[in-house]
mmCIF file of N, CA, C and O in Angstrom:
data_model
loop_
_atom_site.group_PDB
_atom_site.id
_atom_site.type_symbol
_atom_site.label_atom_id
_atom_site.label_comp_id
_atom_site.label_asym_id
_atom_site.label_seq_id
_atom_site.Cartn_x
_atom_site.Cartn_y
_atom_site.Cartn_z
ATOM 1 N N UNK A 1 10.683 -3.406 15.335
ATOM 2 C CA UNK A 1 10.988 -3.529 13.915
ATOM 3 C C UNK A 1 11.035 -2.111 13.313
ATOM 4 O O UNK A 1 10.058 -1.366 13.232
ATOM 5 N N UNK A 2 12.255 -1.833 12.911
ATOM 6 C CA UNK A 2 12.127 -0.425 12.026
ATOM 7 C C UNK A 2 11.024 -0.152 10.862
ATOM 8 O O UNK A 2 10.697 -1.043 10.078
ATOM 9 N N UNK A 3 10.524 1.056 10.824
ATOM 10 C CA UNK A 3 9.695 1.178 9.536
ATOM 11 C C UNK A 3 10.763 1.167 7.745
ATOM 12 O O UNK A 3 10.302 1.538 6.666
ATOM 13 N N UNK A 4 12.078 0.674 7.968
ATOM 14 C CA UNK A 4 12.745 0.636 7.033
ATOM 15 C C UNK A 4 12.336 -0.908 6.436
ATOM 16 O O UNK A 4 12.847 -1.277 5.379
ATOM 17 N N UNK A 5 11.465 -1.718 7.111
ATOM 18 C CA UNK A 5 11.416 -3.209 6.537
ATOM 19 C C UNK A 5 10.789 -2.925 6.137
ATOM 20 O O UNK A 5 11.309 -2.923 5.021
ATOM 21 N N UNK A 6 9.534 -2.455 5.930
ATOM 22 C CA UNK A 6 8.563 -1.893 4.733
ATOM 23 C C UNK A 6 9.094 -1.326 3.228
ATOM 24 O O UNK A 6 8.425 -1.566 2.223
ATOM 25 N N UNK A 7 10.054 -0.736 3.176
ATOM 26 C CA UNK A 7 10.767 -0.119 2.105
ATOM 27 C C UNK A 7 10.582 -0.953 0.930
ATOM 28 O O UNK A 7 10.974 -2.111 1.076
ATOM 29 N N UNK A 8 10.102 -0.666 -0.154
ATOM 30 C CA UNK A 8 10.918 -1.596 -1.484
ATOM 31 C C UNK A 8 9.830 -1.381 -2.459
ATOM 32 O O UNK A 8 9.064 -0.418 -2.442
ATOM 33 N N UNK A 9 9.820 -2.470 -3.416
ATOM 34 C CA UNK A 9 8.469 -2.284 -4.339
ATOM 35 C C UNK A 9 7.524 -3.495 -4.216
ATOM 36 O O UNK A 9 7.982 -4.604 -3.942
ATOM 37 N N UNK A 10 6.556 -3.344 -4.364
ATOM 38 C CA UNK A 10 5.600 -4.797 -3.884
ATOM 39 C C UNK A 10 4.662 -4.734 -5.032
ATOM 40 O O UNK A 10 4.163 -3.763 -5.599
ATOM 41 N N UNK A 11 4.526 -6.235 -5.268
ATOM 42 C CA UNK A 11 3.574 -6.461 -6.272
ATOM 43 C C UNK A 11 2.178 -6.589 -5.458
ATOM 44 O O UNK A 11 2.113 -7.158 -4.368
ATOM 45 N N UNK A 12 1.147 -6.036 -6.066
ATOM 46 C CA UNK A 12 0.103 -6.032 -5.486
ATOM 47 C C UNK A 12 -1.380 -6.477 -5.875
ATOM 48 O O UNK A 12 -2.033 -5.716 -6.589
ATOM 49 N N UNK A 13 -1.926 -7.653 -5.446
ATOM 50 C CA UNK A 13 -3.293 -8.291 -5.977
ATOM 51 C C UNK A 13 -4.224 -7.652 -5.742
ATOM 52 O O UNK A 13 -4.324 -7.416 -4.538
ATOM 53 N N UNK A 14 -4.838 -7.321 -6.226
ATOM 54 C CA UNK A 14 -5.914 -5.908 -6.022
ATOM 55 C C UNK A 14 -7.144 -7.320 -6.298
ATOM 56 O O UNK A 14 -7.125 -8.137 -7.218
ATOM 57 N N UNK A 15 -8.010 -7.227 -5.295
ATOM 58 C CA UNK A 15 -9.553 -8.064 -4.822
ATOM 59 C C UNK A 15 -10.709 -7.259 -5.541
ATOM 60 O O UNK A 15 -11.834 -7.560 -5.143
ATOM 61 N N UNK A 16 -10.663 -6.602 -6.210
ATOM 62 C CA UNK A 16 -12.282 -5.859 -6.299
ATOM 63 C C UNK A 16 -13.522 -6.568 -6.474
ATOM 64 O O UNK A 16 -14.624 -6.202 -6.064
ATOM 65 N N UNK A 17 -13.255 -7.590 -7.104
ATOM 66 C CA UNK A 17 -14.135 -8.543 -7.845
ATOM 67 C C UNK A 17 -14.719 -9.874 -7.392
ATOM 68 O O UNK A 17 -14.643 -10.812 -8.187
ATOM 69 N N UNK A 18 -15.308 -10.071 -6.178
ATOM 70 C CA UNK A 18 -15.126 -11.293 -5.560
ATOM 71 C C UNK A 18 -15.095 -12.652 -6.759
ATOM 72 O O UNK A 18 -14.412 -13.664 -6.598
ATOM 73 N N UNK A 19 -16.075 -12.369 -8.068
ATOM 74 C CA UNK A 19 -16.175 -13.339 -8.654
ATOM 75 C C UNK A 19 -14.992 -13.889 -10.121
ATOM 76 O O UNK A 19 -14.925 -14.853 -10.884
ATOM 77 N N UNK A 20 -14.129 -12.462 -9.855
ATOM 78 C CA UNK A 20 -13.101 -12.728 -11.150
ATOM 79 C C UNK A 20 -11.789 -12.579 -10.118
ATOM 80 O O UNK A 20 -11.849 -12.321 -8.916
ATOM 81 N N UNK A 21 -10.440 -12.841 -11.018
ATOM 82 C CA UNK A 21 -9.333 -13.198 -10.252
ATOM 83 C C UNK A 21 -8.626 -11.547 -10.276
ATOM 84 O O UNK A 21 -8.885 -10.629 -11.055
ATOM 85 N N UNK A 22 -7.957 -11.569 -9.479
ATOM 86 C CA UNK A 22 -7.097 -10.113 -8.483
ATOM 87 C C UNK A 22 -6.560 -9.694 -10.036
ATOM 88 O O UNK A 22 -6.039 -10.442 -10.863
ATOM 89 N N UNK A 23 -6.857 -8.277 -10.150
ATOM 90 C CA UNK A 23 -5.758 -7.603 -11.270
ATOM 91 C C UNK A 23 -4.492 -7.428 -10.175
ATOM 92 O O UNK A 23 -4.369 -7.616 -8.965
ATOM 93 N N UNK A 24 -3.612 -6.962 -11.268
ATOM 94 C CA UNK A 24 -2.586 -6.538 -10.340
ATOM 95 C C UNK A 24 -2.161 -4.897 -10.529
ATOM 96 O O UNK A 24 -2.731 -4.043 -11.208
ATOM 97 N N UNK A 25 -1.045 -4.787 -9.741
ATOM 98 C CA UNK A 25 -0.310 -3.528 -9.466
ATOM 99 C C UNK A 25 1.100 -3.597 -8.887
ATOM 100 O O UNK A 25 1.831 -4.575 -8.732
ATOM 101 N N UNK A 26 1.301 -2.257 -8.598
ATOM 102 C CA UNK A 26 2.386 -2.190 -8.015
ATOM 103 C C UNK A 26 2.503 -0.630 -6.885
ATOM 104 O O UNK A 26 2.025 0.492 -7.049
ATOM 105 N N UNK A 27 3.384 -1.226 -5.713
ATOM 106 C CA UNK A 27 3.383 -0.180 -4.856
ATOM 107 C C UNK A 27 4.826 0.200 -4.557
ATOM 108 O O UNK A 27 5.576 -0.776 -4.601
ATOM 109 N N UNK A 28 5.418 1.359 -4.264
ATOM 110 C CA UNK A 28 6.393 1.712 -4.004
ATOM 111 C C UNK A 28 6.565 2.501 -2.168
ATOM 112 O O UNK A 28 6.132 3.586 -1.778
ATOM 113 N N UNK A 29 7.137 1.731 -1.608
ATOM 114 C CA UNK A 29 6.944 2.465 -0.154
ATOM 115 C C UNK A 29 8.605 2.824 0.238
ATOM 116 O O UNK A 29 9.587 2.085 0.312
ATOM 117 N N UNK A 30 8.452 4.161 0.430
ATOM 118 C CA UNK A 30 9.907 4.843 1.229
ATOM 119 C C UNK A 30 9.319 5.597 2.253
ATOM 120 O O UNK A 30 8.424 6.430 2.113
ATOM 121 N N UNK A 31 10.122 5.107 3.756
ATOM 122 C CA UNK A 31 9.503 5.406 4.932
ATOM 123 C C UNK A 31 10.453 6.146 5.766
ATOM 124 O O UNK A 31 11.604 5.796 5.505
ATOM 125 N N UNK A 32 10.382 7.055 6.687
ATOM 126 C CA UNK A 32 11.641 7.781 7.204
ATOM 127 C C UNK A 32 11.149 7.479 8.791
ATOM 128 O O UNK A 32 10.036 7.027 9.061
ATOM 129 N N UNK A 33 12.254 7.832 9.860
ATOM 130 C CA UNK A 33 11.762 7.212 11.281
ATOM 131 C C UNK A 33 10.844 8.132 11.938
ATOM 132 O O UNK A 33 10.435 7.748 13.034
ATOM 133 N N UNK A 34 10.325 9.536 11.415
ATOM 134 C CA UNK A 34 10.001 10.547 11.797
ATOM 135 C C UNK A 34 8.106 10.394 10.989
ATOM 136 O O UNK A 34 7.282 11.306 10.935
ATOM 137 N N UNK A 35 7.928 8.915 10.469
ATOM 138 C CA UNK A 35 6.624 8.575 10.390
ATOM 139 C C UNK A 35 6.288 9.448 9.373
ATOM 140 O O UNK A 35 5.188 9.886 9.710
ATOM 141 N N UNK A 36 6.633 10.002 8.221
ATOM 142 C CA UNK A 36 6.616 10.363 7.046
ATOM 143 C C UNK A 36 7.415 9.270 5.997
ATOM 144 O O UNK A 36 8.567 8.913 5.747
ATOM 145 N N UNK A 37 5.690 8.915 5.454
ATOM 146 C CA UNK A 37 5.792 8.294 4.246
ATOM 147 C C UNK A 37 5.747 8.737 2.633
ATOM 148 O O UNK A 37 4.938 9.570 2.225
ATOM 149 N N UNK A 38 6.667 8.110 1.818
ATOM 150 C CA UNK A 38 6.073 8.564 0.614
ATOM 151 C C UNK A 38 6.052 7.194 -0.657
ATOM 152 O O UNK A 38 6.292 6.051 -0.268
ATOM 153 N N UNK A 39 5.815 7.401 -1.812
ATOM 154 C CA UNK A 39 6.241 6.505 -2.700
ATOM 155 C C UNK A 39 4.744 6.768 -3.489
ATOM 156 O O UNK A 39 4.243 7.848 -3.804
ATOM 157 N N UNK A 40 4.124 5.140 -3.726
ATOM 158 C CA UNK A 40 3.230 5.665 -4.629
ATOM 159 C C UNK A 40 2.109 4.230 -5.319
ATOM 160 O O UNK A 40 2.581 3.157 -5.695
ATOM 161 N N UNK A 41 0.968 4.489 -5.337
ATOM 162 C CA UNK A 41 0.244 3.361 -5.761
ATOM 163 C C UNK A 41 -0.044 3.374 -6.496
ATOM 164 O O UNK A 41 -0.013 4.532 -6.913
ATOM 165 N N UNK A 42 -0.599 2.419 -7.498
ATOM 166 C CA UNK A 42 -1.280 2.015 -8.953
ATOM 167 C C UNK A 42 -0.528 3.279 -9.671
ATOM 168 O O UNK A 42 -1.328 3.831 -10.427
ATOM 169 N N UNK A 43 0.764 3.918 -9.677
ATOM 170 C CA UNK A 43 1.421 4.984 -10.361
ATOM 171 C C UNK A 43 0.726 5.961 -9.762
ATOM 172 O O UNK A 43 0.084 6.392 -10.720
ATOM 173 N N UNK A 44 0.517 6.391 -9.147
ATOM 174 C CA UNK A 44 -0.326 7.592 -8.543
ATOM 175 C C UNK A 44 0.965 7.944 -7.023
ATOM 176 O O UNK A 44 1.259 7.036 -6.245
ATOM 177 N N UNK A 45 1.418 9.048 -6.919
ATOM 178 C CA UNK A 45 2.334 9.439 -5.556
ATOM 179 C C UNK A 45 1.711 9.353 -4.469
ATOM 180 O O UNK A 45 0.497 9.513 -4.598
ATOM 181 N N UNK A 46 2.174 9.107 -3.146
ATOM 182 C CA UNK A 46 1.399 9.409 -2.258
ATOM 183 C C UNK A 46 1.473 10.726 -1.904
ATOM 184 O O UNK A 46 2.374 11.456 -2.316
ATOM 185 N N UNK A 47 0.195 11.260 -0.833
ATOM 186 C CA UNK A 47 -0.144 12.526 -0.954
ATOM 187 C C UNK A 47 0.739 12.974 0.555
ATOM 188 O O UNK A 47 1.133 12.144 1.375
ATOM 189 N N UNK A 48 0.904 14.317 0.660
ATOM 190 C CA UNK A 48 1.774 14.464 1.973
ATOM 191 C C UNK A 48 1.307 14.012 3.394
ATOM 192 O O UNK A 48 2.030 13.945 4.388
ATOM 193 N N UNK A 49 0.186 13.761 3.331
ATOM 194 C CA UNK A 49 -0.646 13.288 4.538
ATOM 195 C C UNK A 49 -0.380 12.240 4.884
ATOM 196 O O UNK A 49 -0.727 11.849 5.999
ATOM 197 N N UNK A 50 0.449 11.323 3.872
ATOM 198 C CA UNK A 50 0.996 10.141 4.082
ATOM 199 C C UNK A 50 1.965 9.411 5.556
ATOM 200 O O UNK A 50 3.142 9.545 5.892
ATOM 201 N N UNK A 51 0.855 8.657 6.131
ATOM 202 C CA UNK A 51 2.252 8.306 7.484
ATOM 203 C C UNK A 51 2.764 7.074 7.694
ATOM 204 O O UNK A 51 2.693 6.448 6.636
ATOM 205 N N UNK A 52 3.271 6.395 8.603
ATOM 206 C CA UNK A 52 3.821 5.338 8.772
ATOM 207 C C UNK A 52 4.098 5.365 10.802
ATOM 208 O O UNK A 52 4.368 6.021 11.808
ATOM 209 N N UNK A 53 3.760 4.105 10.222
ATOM 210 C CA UNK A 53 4.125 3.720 12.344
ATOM 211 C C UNK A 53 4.231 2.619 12.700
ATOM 212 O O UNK A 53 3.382 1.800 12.347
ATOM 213 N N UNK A 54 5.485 2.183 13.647
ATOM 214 C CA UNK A 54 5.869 1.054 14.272
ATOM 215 C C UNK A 54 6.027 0.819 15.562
ATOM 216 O O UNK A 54 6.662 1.479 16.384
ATOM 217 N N UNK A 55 5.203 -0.499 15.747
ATOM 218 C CA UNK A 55 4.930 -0.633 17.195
ATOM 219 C C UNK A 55 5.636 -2.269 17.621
ATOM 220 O O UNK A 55 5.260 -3.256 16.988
ATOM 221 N N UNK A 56 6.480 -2.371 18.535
ATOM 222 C CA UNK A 56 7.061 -3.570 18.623
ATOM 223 C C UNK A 56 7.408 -4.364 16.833
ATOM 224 O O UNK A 56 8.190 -3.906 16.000
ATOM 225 N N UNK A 57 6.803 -5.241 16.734
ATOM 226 C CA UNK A 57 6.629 -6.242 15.251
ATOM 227 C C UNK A 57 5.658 -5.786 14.647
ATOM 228 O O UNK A 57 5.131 -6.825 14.249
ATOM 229 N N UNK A 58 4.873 -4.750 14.194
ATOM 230 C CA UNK A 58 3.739 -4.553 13.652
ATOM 231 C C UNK A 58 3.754 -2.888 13.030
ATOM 232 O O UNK A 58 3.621 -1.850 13.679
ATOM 233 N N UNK A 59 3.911 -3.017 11.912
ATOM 234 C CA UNK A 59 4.406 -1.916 11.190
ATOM 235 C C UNK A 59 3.390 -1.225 10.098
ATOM 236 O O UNK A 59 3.434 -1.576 8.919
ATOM 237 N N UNK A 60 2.678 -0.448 10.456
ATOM 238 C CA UNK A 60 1.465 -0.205 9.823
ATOM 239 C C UNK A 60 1.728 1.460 9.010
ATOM 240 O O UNK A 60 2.617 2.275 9.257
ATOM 241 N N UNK A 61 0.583 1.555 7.978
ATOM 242 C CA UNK A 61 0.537 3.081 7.399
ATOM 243 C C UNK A 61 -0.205 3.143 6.694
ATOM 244 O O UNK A 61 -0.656 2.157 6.111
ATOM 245 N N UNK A 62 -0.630 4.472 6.484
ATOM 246 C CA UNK A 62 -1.934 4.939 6.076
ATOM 247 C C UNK A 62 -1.564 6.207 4.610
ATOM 248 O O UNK A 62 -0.666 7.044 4.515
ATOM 249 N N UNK A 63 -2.356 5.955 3.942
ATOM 250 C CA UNK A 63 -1.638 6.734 2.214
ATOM 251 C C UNK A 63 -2.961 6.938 1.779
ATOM 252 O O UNK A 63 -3.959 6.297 2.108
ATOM 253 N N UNK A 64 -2.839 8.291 0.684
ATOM 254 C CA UNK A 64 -3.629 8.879 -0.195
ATOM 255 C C UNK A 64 -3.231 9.001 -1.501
ATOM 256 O O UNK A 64 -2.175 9.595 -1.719
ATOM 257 N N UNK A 65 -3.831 8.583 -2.359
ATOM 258 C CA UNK A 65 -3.697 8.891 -3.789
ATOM 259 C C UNK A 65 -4.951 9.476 -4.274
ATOM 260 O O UNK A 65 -6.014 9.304 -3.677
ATOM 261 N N UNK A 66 -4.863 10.024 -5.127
ATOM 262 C CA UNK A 66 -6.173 10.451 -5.961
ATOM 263 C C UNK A 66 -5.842 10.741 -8.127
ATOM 264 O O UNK A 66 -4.950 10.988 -8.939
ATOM 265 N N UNK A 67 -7.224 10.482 -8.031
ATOM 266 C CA UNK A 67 -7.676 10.850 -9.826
ATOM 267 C C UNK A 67 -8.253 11.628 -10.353
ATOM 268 O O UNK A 67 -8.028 12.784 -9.996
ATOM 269 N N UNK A 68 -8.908 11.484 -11.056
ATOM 270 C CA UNK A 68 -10.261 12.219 -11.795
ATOM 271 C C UNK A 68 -11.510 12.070 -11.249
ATOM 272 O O UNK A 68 -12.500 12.790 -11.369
ATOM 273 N N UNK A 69 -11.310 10.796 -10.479
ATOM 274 C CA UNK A 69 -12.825 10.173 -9.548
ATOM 275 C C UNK A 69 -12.737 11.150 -8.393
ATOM 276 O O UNK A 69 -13.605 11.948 -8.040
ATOM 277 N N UNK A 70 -11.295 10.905 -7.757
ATOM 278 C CA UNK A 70 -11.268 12.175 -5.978
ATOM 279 C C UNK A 70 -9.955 10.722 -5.259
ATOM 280 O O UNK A 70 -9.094 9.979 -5.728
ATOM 281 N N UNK A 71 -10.425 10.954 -4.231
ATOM 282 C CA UNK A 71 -9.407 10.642 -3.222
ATOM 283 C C UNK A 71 -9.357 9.081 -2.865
ATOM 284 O O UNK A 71 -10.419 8.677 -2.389
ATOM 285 N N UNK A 72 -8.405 8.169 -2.988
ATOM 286 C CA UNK A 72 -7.781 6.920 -2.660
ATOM 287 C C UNK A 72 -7.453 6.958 -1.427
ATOM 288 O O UNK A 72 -6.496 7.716 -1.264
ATOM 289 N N UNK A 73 -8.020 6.213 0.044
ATOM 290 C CA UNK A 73 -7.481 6.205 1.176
ATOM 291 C C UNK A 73 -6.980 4.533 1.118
ATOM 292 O O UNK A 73 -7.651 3.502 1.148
ATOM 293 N N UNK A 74 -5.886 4.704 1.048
ATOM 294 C CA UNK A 74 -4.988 2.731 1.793
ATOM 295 C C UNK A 74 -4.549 3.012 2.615
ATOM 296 O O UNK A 74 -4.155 4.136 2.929
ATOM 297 N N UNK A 75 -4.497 1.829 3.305
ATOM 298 C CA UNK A 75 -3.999 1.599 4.997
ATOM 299 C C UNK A 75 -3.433 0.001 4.706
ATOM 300 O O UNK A 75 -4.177 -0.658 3.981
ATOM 301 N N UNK A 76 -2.153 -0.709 5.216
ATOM 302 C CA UNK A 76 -2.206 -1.701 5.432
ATOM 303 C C UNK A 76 -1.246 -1.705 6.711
ATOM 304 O O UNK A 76 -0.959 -0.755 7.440
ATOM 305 N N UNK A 77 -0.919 -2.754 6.767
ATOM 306 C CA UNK A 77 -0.231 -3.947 7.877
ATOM 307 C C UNK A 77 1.086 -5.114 7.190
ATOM 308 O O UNK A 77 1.107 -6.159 6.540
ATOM 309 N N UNK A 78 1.860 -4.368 7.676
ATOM 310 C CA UNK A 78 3.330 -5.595 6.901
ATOM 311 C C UNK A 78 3.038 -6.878 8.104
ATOM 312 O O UNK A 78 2.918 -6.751 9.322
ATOM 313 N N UNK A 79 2.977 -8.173 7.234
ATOM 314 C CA UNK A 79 2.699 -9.265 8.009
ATOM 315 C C UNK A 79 3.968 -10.202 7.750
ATOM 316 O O UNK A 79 3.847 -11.044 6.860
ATOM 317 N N UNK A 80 4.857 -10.148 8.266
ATOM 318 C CA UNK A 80 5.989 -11.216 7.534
ATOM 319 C C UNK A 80 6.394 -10.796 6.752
ATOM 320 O O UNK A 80 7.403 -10.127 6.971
ATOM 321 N N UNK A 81 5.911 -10.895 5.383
ATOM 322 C CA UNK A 81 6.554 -10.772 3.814
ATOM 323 C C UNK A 81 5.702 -10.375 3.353
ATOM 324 O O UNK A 81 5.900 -10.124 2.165
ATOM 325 N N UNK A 82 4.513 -10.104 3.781
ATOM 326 C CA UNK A 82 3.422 -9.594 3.226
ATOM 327 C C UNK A 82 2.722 -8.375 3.671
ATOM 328 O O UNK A 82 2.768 -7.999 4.842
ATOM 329 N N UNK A 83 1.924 -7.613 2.534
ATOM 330 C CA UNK A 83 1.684 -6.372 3.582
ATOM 331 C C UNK A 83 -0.158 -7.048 2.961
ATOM 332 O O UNK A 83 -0.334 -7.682 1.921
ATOM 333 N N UNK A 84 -1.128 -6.697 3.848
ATOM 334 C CA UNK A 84 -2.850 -7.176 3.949
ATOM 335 C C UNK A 84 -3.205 -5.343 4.255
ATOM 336 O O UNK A 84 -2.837 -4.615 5.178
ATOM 337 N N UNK A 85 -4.000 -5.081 3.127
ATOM 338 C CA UNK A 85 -4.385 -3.917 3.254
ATOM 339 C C UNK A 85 -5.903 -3.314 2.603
ATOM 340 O O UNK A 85 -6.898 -3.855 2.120
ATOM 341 N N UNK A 86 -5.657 -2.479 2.763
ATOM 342 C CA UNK A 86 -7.728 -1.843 1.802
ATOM 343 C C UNK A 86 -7.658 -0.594 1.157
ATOM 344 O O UNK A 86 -7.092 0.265 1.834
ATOM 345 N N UNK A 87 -8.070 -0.227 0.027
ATOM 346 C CA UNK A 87 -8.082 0.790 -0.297
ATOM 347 C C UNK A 87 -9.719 0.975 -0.359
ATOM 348 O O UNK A 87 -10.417 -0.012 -0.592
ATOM 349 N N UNK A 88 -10.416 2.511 -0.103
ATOM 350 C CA UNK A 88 -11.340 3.106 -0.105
ATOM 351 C C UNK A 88 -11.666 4.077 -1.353
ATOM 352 O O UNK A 88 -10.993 5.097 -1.203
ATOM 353 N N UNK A 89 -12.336 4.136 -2.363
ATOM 354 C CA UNK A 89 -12.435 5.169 -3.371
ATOM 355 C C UNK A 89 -13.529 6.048 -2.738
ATOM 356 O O UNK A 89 -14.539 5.411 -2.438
ATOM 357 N N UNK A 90 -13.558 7.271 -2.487
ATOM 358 C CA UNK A 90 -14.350 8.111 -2.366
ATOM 359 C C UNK A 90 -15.200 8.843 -3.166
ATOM 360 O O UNK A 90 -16.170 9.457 -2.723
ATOM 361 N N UNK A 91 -14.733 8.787 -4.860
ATOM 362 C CA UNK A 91 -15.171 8.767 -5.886
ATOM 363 C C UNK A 91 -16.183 8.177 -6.838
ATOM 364 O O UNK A 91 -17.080 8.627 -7.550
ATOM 365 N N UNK A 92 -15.560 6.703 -6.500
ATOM 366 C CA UNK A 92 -15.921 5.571 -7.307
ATOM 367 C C UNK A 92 -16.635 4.976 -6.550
ATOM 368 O O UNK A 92 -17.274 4.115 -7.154
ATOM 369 N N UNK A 93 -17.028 5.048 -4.587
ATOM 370 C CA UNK A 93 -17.263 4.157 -3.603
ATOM 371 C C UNK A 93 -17.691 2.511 -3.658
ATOM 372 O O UNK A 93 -18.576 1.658 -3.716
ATOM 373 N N UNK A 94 -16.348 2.830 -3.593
ATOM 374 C CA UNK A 94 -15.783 1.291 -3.143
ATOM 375 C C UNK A 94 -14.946 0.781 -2.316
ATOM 376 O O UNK A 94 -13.990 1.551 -2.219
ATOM 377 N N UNK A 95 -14.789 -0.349 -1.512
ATOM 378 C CA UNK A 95 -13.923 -0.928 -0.604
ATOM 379 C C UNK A 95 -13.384 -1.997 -1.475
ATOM 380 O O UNK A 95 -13.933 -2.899 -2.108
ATOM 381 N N UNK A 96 -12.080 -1.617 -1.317
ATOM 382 C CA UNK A 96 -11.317 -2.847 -1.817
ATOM 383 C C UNK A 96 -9.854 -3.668 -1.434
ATOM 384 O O UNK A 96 -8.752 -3.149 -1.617
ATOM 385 N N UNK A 97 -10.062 -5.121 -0.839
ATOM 386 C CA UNK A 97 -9.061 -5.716 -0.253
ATOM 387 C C UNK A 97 -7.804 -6.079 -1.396
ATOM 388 O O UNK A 97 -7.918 -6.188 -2.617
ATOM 389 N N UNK A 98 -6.892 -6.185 -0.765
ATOM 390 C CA UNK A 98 -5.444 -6.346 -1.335
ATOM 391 C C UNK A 98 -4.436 -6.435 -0.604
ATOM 392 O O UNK A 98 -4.211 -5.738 0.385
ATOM 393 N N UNK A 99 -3.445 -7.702 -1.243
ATOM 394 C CA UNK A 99 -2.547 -8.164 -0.447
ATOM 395 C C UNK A 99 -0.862 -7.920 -1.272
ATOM 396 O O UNK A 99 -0.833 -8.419 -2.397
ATOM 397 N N UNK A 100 -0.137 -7.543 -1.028
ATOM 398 C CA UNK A 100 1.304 -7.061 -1.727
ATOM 399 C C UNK A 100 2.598 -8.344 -1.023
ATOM 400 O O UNK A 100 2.749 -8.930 0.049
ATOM 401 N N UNK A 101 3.275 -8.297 -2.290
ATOM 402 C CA UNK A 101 4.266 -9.560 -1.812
ATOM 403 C C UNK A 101 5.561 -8.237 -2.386
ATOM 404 O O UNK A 101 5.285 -7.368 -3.213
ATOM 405 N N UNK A 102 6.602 -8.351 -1.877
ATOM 406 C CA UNK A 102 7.910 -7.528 -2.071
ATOM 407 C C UNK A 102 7.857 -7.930 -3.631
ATOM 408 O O UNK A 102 7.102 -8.849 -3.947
ATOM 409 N N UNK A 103 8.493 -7.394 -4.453
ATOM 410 C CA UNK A 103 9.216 -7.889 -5.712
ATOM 411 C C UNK A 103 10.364 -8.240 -5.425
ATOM 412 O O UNK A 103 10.858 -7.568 -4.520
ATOM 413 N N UNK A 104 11.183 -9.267 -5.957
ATOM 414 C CA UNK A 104 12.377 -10.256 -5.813
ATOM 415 C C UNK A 104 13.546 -8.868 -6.207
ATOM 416 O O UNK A 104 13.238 -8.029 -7.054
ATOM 417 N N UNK A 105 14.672 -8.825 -5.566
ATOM 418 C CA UNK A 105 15.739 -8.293 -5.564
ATOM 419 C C UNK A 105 16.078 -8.732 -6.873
ATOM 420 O O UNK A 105 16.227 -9.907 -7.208
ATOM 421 N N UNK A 106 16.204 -7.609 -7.681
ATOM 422 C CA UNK A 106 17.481 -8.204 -8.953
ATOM 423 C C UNK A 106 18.882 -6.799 -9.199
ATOM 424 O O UNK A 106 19.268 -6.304 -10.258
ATOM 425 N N UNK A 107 19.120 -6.646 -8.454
ATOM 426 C CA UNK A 107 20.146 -5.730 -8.397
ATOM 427 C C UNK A 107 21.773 -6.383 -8.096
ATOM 428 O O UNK A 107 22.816 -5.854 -7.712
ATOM 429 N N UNK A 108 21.421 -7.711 -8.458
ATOM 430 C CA UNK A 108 22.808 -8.769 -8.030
ATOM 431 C C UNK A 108 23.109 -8.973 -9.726
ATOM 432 O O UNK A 108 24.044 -9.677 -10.107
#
């Protein structure tokens, strides 16, 4: 599977809270075959350290953002239509699960 099926914008349920419901977001992923990623989370760019890698059907990558707190590490896994992933605050320390669905094509 090319790392080009990852490409697009994904809406994203952000978990922090086991006891309240997912805020949301949004992610932007542009991937090149040379495993340099870029785009960008919760509006934040990814940082150049950013990579991407594909193995048979299983298309994974690893991204940095940061704030005023310090450094955002995400990593996920495109599953089908879905990408299942975690972000780490190093700042704020916290682990936090989140799952991204593509946003619907409206360019027709």
């Amino acid at each position: 599977m090319p790392v080009a099926s990852i490409e697009g914008s994904w809406d994203v349920a952000l978990y922090f809270n086991a006891d309240a419901p997912p805020s949301s977001t949004q992610m932007v992923i542009n991937a090149t075959n040379d495993g340099v990623l870029t785009g960008s989370f919760y509006g934040s760019p990814f940082a150049d350290v950013s990579r991407i890698t594909a193995r048979g059907d299983v298309i994974a990558f690893s991204a940095v953002t940061s704030d005023a707190s310090g450094s955002y590490y995400h990593s996920g896994r495109l599953d089908g239509d879905i990408i299942e992933g975690q972000t780490l605050s190093e700042g704020r320390g916290f682990l936090m699960t989140w799952i991204a669905s593509r946003e619907p094509d409206t360019s027709d």
